[in-house]
Every structure is written in C-alpha cells, then in structure tokens.
C-alpha cells in the first residue's frame, strides 16, 4: 500500500464523469 | 445449442451488459471525444514549433512527456474503476493490473489520437510527427510506438472495439503475482467474449480479432522498452526524475 500510495488514493477517490 | 446462450454459456444479454458497461466507461474517461479528435486531426505543429521541440534539452522534453503520460494514466485509472467487477477484485490485484497494464492501455488509446495519413500524433494540443520527439534521444522507442499506432489504426476499430480491447488488455491473467488469478480470469473471459460478440457484429472479416490479439506482445515489448529507456535516462539525469517527474509516474515505473 505504502509503495503505491497515489494509485491507492486514486482507486479510493469517488470521481464522477464531470470531475475528469 | 440454446440460441439465447452466446459464447461459453454466457447469455447474450449478459454479453451485451458487459459490453455496454465497458463502452460507457471508455467514453466517459477518454481525454478527447471522437468529434474533438476529428476537429483537431489536421492541426499540426508548425515547422517553427517542431524546431523548438527539437532544440529543447533532453531532460525538459522527457519531463513534458512524463507529464502527458501521467495525465493519460489518470484517465485509465478512472476507466478501470468503472468496469463492472474491477473494484470487486482484491486491492492487491487492482493495483497490480493497473501498474502493469496502464501504459499498454494508454498506447491502445493513443491510436484514437493518431493520424495514419500523415503519421502524426496529438501532443500538447496539436498533431506532430516523430521529429517532435527527437530530443528525447529514444528514436527506437518513438519509432516503435508510431509503428504500433499505425498498425492498430489499419484495423479501423470502432470506439466500441477500442473500449473492449482496452479492457481486455488491462484485465489480464498474464500479470505475475496476482492473488486471485481465477477471479481475474473469469472477468477477462467475459470481456473477450463481449469483444468477440461486438467484432462479429461489426466486421465481416473474422480475422480482425486474431489480428488484434496478435498485437498484444508488441504492446508488452513497447512497455519493456519504455522502462529500459527510463532507467538509462535516470542514470544520466537522476535529479530531473527525482524532483521534476510526476509522483504517479515514478510510483508506476519505479526507476
């Protein structure tokens, strides 16, 4: 988890199509 | 055989649902719509702009490319998250599939932003040829990426096919260290059946799927070449990589 902190965060974020 | 059943006893209804979910995910997470790309297709970097790219220091252009790739990867992560079943995989496998497959998906998606008629690709708002990337000092990699884009364009894939092929490349059991390979395999099989289902509808030529699958080893070779070039670059410019490259890029490619 620590090694892939940003990827982990991106996977957890709730983003909607408008956020992209 | 029951006509309601498609491939491998997955119902036609389920194949359609899988295909529609992946196509929707793809369309929602593309950096540019097909219409936008169509409008930009003949807006090329001028001779003077190309000269400016060519005279940039190597590390500056590397940094610019790393930023563009990282941006594209963030959209691929969103694509993955929207594929039904992806977020149901364990976290280890989600991260592993993205780490090993995101650049391959970026390369597949790149064929949408490639104009095979003049061999140019969309980069920083306009289309440019291989000469734009000369200062990177990676002629072999750049040329191989352009060749790949051209060959994928020659298959004249629809948006639906690009969407399903991208998902098939990402959800792959070929990646080492998967914790739940069976779960990944089940999802991958469904995606392939959905891709086959869509391609049978769209193409008279039955070989297109085989041709598409035969491009996968090239994708993998391009990613290996990218890693090698990055390692070589980092040895010469460690500060640029450590300080100026996007953190996500460093995390994924771990130079």
mmCIF file of C-alpha atoms in Angstrom:
data_model
loop_
_atom_site.group_PDB
_atom_site.id
_atom_site.type_symbol
_atom_site.label_atom_id
_atom_site.label_comp_id
_atom_site.label_asym_id
_atom_site.label_seq_id
_atom_site.Cartn_x
_atom_site.Cartn_y
_atom_site.Cartn_z
ATOM 1 C CA UNK A 1 0.000 0.000 0.000
ATOM 2 C CA UNK A 2 2.776 2.416 1.014
ATOM 3 C CA UNK A 3 4.663 1.697 -2.203
ATOM 4 C CA UNK A 4 1.608 2.556 -4.311
ATOM 5 C CA UNK A 5 0.175 5.351 -2.209
ATOM 6 C CA UNK A 6 -1.026 7.576 -5.073
ATOM 7 C CA UNK A 7 -2.526 4.739 -7.112
ATOM 8 C CA UNK A 8 -4.244 3.534 -3.969
ATOM 9 C CA UNK A 9 -5.659 7.023 -3.377
ATOM 10 C CA UNK A 10 -6.881 7.308 -6.970
ATOM 11 C CA UNK A 11 -8.667 3.977 -6.617
ATOM 12 C CA UNK A 12 -10.371 5.133 -3.423
ATOM 13 C CA UNK A 13 -11.472 8.542 -4.718
ATOM 14 C CA UNK A 14 -15.084 8.817 -5.756
ATOM 15 C CA UNK A 15 -14.958 10.660 -9.040
ATOM 16 C CA UNK A 16 -17.823 11.372 -11.372
ATOM 17 C CA UNK A 17 -17.523 11.900 -15.153
ATOM 18 C CA UNK A 18 -17.678 15.677 -14.649
ATOM 19 C CA UNK A 19 -14.562 15.594 -12.459
ATOM 20 C CA UNK A 20 -12.349 14.392 -15.268
ATOM 21 C CA UNK B 1 -27.423 -25.199 -28.609
ATOM 22 C CA UNK B 2 -29.717 -22.726 -26.916
ATOM 23 C CA UNK B 3 -29.759 -19.645 -29.191
ATOM 24 C CA UNK B 4 -30.133 -17.414 -26.107
ATOM 25 C CA UNK B 5 -26.700 -18.505 -24.996
ATOM 26 C CA UNK B 6 -23.701 -16.846 -26.536
ATOM 27 C CA UNK B 7 -20.137 -17.944 -26.005
ATOM 28 C CA UNK B 8 -19.218 -20.387 -23.281
ATOM 29 C CA UNK B 9 -22.739 -20.351 -21.865
ATOM 30 C CA UNK B 10 -22.643 -16.650 -21.021
ATOM 31 C CA UNK B 11 -26.059 -15.344 -22.093
ATOM 32 C CA UNK B 12 -26.238 -12.857 -24.950
ATOM 33 C CA UNK B 13 -27.952 -10.479 -22.555
ATOM 34 C CA UNK B 14 -25.009 -10.624 -20.164
ATOM 35 C CA UNK B 15 -22.505 -10.114 -23.005
ATOM 36 C CA UNK B 16 -24.440 -7.044 -24.058
ATOM 37 C CA UNK B 17 -24.487 -5.720 -20.499
ATOM 38 C CA UNK B 18 -20.727 -6.233 -20.137
ATOM 39 C CA UNK B 19 -20.071 -4.585 -23.496
ATOM 40 C CA UNK B 20 -22.328 -1.605 -22.751
ATOM 41 C CA UNK B 21 -20.742 -1.044 -19.327
ATOM 42 C CA UNK B 22 -17.216 -1.067 -20.784
ATOM 43 C CA UNK B 23 -18.133 1.159 -23.737
ATOM 44 C CA UNK B 24 -19.782 3.666 -21.370
ATOM 45 C CA UNK B 25 -16.726 3.585 -19.072
ATOM 46 C CA UNK B 26 -14.449 4.190 -22.051
ATOM 47 C CA UNK B 27 -16.486 7.083 -23.433
ATOM 48 C CA UNK B 28 -16.714 8.742 -20.011
ATOM 49 C CA UNK B 29 -12.974 8.555 -19.436
ATOM 50 C CA UNK B 30 -11.463 9.444 -22.804
ATOM 51 C CA UNK B 31 -9.420 12.627 -22.729
ATOM 52 C CA UNK B 32 -10.901 13.684 -26.077
ATOM 53 C CA UNK B 33 -14.155 12.709 -27.738
ATOM 54 C CA UNK B 34 -14.012 11.284 -31.279
ATOM 55 C CA UNK B 35 -15.512 14.557 -32.549
ATOM 56 C CA UNK B 36 -12.856 16.657 -30.817
ATOM 57 C CA UNK B 37 -10.120 14.469 -32.293
ATOM 58 C CA UNK B 38 -11.693 14.715 -35.725
ATOM 59 C CA UNK B 39 -11.655 18.507 -35.497
ATOM 60 C CA UNK B 40 -8.015 18.596 -34.370
ATOM 61 C CA UNK B 41 -6.765 15.974 -36.845
ATOM 62 C CA UNK B 42 -5.211 18.396 -39.306
ATOM 63 C CA UNK B 43 -3.970 20.960 -36.805
ATOM 64 C CA UNK B 44 -0.302 20.168 -36.860
ATOM 65 C CA UNK B 45 2.652 21.756 -35.086
ATOM 66 C CA UNK B 46 4.259 24.285 -37.439
ATOM 67 C CA UNK B 47 7.817 23.936 -38.723
ATOM 68 C CA UNK B 48 8.939 26.531 -36.132
ATOM 69 C CA UNK B 49 7.170 24.679 -33.300
ATOM 70 C CA UNK B 50 8.817 21.417 -34.318
ATOM 71 C CA UNK B 51 12.215 23.165 -34.332
ATOM 72 C CA UNK B 52 11.530 24.425 -30.782
ATOM 73 C CA UNK B 53 10.757 20.853 -29.624
ATOM 74 C CA UNK B 54 13.918 19.621 -31.303
ATOM 75 C CA UNK B 55 16.106 22.212 -29.634
ATOM 76 C CA UNK B 56 14.804 21.536 -26.118
ATOM 77 C CA UNK B 57 17.214 19.965 -23.640
ATOM 78 C CA UNK B 58 16.665 16.217 -23.399
ATOM 79 C CA UNK B 59 15.525 16.280 -19.772
ATOM 80 C CA UNK B 60 12.957 19.034 -20.433
ATOM 81 C CA UNK B 61 11.222 17.035 -23.185
ATOM 82 C CA UNK B 62 11.361 13.871 -21.072
ATOM 83 C CA UNK B 63 9.618 15.753 -18.287
ATOM 84 C CA UNK B 64 6.939 17.054 -20.690
ATOM 85 C CA UNK B 65 6.289 13.528 -21.981
ATOM 86 C CA UNK B 66 6.173 12.106 -18.443
ATOM 87 C CA UNK B 67 3.538 14.709 -17.555
ATOM 88 C CA UNK B 68 1.415 13.869 -20.624
ATOM 89 C CA UNK B 69 1.670 10.120 -19.972
ATOM 90 C CA UNK B 70 0.758 10.567 -16.302
ATOM 91 C CA UNK B 71 -2.260 12.639 -17.241
ATOM 92 C CA UNK B 72 -3.429 9.941 -19.661
ATOM 93 C CA UNK B 73 -2.879 7.273 -16.991
ATOM 94 C CA UNK B 74 -5.170 9.065 -14.541
ATOM 95 C CA UNK B 75 -7.973 8.654 -17.092
ATOM 96 C CA UNK B 76 -7.112 4.968 -17.461
ATOM 97 C CA UNK B 77 -7.450 4.515 -13.683
ATOM 98 C CA UNK B 78 -10.938 6.033 -13.905
ATOM 99 C CA UNK B 79 -11.738 3.722 -16.824
ATOM 100 C CA UNK B 80 -10.700 0.692 -14.753
ATOM 101 C CA UNK B 81 -12.768 1.794 -11.751
ATOM 102 C CA UNK B 82 -15.913 1.936 -13.879
ATOM 103 C CA UNK B 83 -15.543 -1.565 -15.333
ATOM 104 C CA UNK B 84 -18.069 -3.785 -13.547
ATOM 105 C CA UNK B 85 -16.147 -6.310 -11.497
ATOM 106 C CA UNK B 86 -12.844 -4.419 -11.332
ATOM 107 C CA UNK B 87 -13.464 -2.864 -7.926
ATOM 108 C CA UNK B 88 -14.640 -6.283 -6.679
ATOM 109 C CA UNK B 89 -11.132 -7.650 -7.209
ATOM 110 C CA UNK B 90 -8.853 -7.503 -4.171
ATOM 111 C CA UNK B 91 -6.847 -4.294 -3.787
ATOM 112 C CA UNK B 92 -3.576 -6.039 -4.479
ATOM 113 C CA UNK B 93 -4.848 -7.193 -7.871
ATOM 114 C CA UNK B 94 -6.409 -3.823 -8.762
ATOM 115 C CA UNK B 95 -3.055 -2.126 -8.161
ATOM 116 C CA UNK B 96 -1.091 -4.857 -9.888
ATOM 117 C CA UNK B 97 -3.266 -4.822 -13.028
ATOM 118 C CA UNK B 98 -3.064 -1.047 -13.272
ATOM 119 C CA UNK B 99 0.659 -0.895 -12.557
ATOM 120 C CA UNK B 100 1.450 -3.442 -15.235
ATOM 121 C CA UNK B 101 -1.254 -2.540 -17.759
ATOM 122 C CA UNK B 102 -1.898 1.206 -17.630
ATOM 123 C CA UNK B 103 0.780 2.162 -20.147
ATOM 124 C CA UNK B 104 -0.441 -0.561 -22.527
ATOM 125 C CA UNK B 105 -3.943 0.928 -22.342
ATOM 126 C CA UNK B 106 -2.537 4.422 -22.947
ATOM 127 C CA UNK B 107 -0.849 3.055 -26.088
ATOM 128 C CA UNK B 108 -4.085 1.426 -27.272
ATOM 129 C CA UNK B 109 -5.980 4.658 -26.633
ATOM 130 C CA UNK B 110 -3.282 6.593 -28.479
ATOM 131 C CA UNK B 111 -4.456 5.122 -31.786
ATOM 132 C CA UNK B 112 -7.561 7.337 -31.452
ATOM 133 C CA UNK B 113 -5.286 10.386 -31.405
ATOM 134 C CA UNK B 114 -3.074 9.191 -34.258
ATOM 135 C CA UNK B 115 -3.482 10.339 -37.842
ATOM 136 C CA UNK B 116 -2.192 7.492 -40.047
ATOM 137 C CA UNK B 117 -2.459 9.622 -43.188
ATOM 138 C CA UNK B 118 0.445 11.840 -42.168
ATOM 139 C CA UNK B 119 1.886 9.761 -39.290
ATOM 140 C CA UNK B 120 1.255 12.338 -36.590
ATOM 141 C CA UNK B 121 0.047 12.066 -33.010
ATOM 142 C CA UNK B 122 -1.707 14.545 -30.751
ATOM 143 C CA UNK B 123 0.845 16.039 -28.363
ATOM 144 C CA UNK B 124 0.270 19.180 -26.285
ATOM 145 C CA UNK B 125 -2.751 20.310 -28.270
ATOM 146 C CA UNK B 126 -1.604 19.730 -31.864
ATOM 147 C CA UNK B 127 -0.527 16.843 -34.061
ATOM 148 C CA UNK B 128 3.151 16.217 -34.657
ATOM 149 C CA UNK B 129 5.355 13.611 -36.307
ATOM 150 C CA UNK B 130 8.225 11.581 -34.896
ATOM 151 C CA UNK B 131 10.604 14.532 -35.324
ATOM 152 C CA UNK B 132 8.806 16.312 -32.437
ATOM 153 C CA UNK B 133 10.269 13.698 -30.081
ATOM 154 C CA UNK B 134 13.820 13.702 -31.453
ATOM 155 C CA UNK B 135 15.308 15.445 -28.403
ATOM 156 C CA UNK B 136 14.199 12.523 -26.180
ATOM 157 C CA UNK B 137 17.080 10.505 -27.604
ATOM 158 C CA UNK B 138 14.898 7.390 -27.878
ATOM 159 C CA UNK B 139 14.455 7.032 -31.637
ATOM 160 C CA UNK B 140 13.881 3.287 -31.458
ATOM 161 C CA UNK B 141 11.098 3.582 -28.866
ATOM 162 C CA UNK B 142 9.412 6.530 -30.597
ATOM 163 C CA UNK B 143 9.523 4.802 -33.959
ATOM 164 C CA UNK B 144 8.137 1.560 -32.463
ATOM 165 C CA UNK B 145 5.271 3.468 -30.790
ATOM 166 C CA UNK B 146 4.395 5.186 -34.078
ATOM 167 C CA UNK B 147 4.539 1.851 -35.950
ATOM 168 C CA UNK B 148 2.233 0.307 -33.366
ATOM 169 C CA UNK B 149 -0.286 3.162 -33.619
ATOM 170 C CA UNK B 150 -0.257 2.919 -37.395
ATOM 171 C CA UNK B 151 -0.796 -0.831 -37.362
ATOM 172 C CA UNK B 152 -3.677 -0.538 -34.884
ATOM 173 C CA UNK B 153 -5.248 2.229 -36.987
ATOM 174 C CA UNK B 154 -5.096 -0.060 -40.027
ATOM 175 C CA UNK B 155 -7.628 -2.365 -38.318
ATOM 176 C CA UNK B 156 -10.135 0.518 -38.372
ATOM 177 C CA UNK B 157 -11.548 -0.311 -34.984
ATOM 178 C CA UNK B 158 -14.737 1.317 -33.761
ATOM 179 C CA UNK B 159 -14.887 3.115 -30.394
ATOM 180 C CA UNK B 160 -16.716 0.065 -29.012
ATOM 181 C CA UNK B 161 -13.907 -2.255 -30.082
ATOM 182 C CA UNK B 162 -11.205 0.048 -28.712
ATOM 183 C CA UNK B 163 -13.109 0.148 -25.404
ATOM 184 C CA UNK B 164 -13.365 -3.633 -25.126
ATOM 185 C CA UNK B 165 -9.828 -4.243 -26.322
ATOM 186 C CA UNK B 166 -8.524 -1.742 -23.725
ATOM 187 C CA UNK B 167 -10.410 -3.627 -21.005
ATOM 188 C CA UNK B 168 -9.081 -6.967 -22.271
ATOM 189 C CA UNK B 169 -5.511 -5.641 -22.173
ATOM 190 C CA UNK B 170 -5.982 -4.328 -18.632
ATOM 191 C CA UNK B 171 -7.774 -7.322 -17.088
ATOM 192 C CA UNK B 172 -5.086 -9.828 -17.900
ATOM 193 C CA UNK B 173 -4.098 -13.038 -16.119
ATOM 194 C CA UNK B 174 -0.636 -12.798 -17.651
ATOM 195 C CA UNK B 175 0.461 -10.394 -14.906
ATOM 196 C CA UNK B 176 2.644 -12.025 -12.263
ATOM 197 C CA UNK B 177 1.830 -12.011 -8.521
ATOM 198 C CA UNK B 178 -1.979 -11.883 -8.840
ATOM 199 C CA UNK B 179 -3.574 -13.024 -5.574
ATOM 200 C CA UNK B 180 -6.875 -14.108 -7.146
ATOM 201 C CA UNK B 181 -5.994 -15.168 -10.705
ATOM 202 C CA UNK B 182 -9.214 -17.192 -11.097
ATOM 203 C CA UNK B 183 -11.350 -14.141 -10.386
ATOM 204 C CA UNK B 184 -9.337 -12.086 -12.891
ATOM 205 C CA UNK B 185 -9.583 -14.902 -15.431
ATOM 206 C CA UNK B 186 -13.386 -15.067 -15.161
ATOM 207 C CA UNK B 187 -13.646 -11.323 -15.755
ATOM 208 C CA UNK B 188 -11.141 -11.444 -18.613
ATOM 209 C CA UNK B 189 -13.018 -14.290 -20.326
ATOM 210 C CA UNK B 190 -16.287 -12.374 -20.219
ATOM 211 C CA UNK B 191 -14.579 -9.303 -21.685
ATOM 212 C CA UNK B 192 -13.096 -11.380 -24.520
ATOM 213 C CA UNK B 193 -16.484 -12.950 -25.288
ATOM 214 C CA UNK B 194 -18.025 -9.477 -25.321
ATOM 215 C CA UNK B 195 -15.254 -8.255 -27.645
ATOM 216 C CA UNK B 196 -15.774 -11.244 -29.932
ATOM 217 C CA UNK B 197 -19.530 -10.625 -29.875
ATOM 218 C CA UNK B 198 -19.073 -6.952 -30.869
ATOM 219 C CA UNK B 199 -16.482 -7.748 -33.543
ATOM 220 C CA UNK B 200 -18.686 -10.364 -35.155
ATOM 221 C CA UNK B 201 -21.397 -7.739 -35.434
ATOM 222 C CA UNK B 202 -19.083 -5.066 -36.887
ATOM 223 C CA UNK B 203 -16.602 -6.877 -39.114
ATOM 224 C CA UNK B 204 -17.190 -9.261 -41.963
ATOM 225 C CA UNK B 205 -13.545 -10.234 -41.731
ATOM 226 C CA UNK B 206 -13.278 -12.855 -38.987
ATOM 227 C CA UNK B 207 -9.533 -12.380 -38.687
ATOM 228 C CA UNK B 208 -9.747 -8.935 -37.085
ATOM 229 C CA UNK B 209 -9.947 -10.282 -33.533
ATOM 230 C CA UNK B 210 -6.961 -12.574 -34.166
ATOM 231 C CA UNK B 211 -5.031 -9.655 -35.643
ATOM 232 C CA UNK B 212 -5.899 -7.558 -32.623
ATOM 233 C CA UNK B 213 -4.771 -10.218 -30.164
ATOM 234 C CA UNK B 214 -1.538 -10.669 -32.131
ATOM 235 C CA UNK B 215 -0.668 -7.013 -31.317
ATOM 236 C CA UNK B 216 -0.545 -7.720 -27.544
ATOM 237 C CA UNK B 217 3.102 -8.950 -27.457
ATOM 238 C CA UNK B 218 4.141 -5.726 -29.229
ATOM 239 C CA UNK B 219 2.397 -3.704 -26.525
ATOM 240 C CA UNK B 220 4.285 -5.576 -23.871
ATOM 241 C CA UNK B 221 7.589 -5.100 -25.734
ATOM 242 C CA UNK B 222 6.958 -1.343 -26.013
ATOM 243 C CA UNK B 223 6.441 -1.098 -22.251
ATOM 244 C CA UNK B 224 9.661 -3.005 -21.600
ATOM 245 C CA UNK B 225 11.496 -0.663 -23.957
ATOM 246 C CA UNK B 226 9.996 2.343 -22.139
ATOM 247 C CA UNK B 227 11.259 1.002 -18.794
ATOM 248 C CA UNK B 228 14.745 0.454 -20.224
ATOM 249 C CA UNK B 229 14.874 3.948 -21.709
ATOM 250 C CA UNK B 230 13.666 5.438 -18.423
ATOM 251 C CA UNK B 231 16.374 3.598 -16.487
ATOM 252 C CA UNK B 232 19.034 4.806 -18.913
ATOM 253 C CA UNK B 233 17.677 8.359 -18.714
ATOM 254 C CA UNK B 234 17.606 8.300 -14.925
ATOM 255 C CA UNK B 235 21.254 7.329 -14.746
ATOM 256 C CA UNK B 236 22.134 10.495 -16.662
ATOM 257 C CA UNK B 237 19.523 12.807 -15.097
ATOM 258 C CA UNK B 238 18.683 11.485 -11.613
ATOM 259 C CA UNK B 239 17.690 14.925 -10.316
ATOM 260 C CA UNK B 240 15.164 15.501 -13.111
ATOM 261 C CA UNK B 241 13.452 12.195 -12.361
ATOM 262 C CA UNK B 242 13.568 12.569 -8.576
ATOM 263 C CA UNK B 243 12.473 16.189 -8.374
ATOM 264 C CA UNK B 244 10.559 17.070 -11.532
ATOM 265 C CA UNK B 245 8.779 13.905 -12.701
ATOM 266 C CA UNK B 246 5.161 13.412 -11.566
ATOM 267 C CA UNK B 247 4.983 11.282 -8.398
ATOM 268 C CA UNK B 248 2.459 8.907 -10.008
ATOM 269 C CA UNK B 249 4.800 8.270 -12.941
ATOM 270 C CA UNK B 250 7.655 7.450 -10.539
ATOM 271 C CA UNK B 251 5.388 5.218 -8.480
ATOM 272 C CA UNK B 252 4.247 3.242 -11.515
ATOM 273 C CA UNK B 253 7.524 2.880 -13.359
ATOM 274 C CA UNK B 254 9.732 2.802 -10.299
ATOM 275 C CA UNK B 255 13.027 3.847 -11.878
#
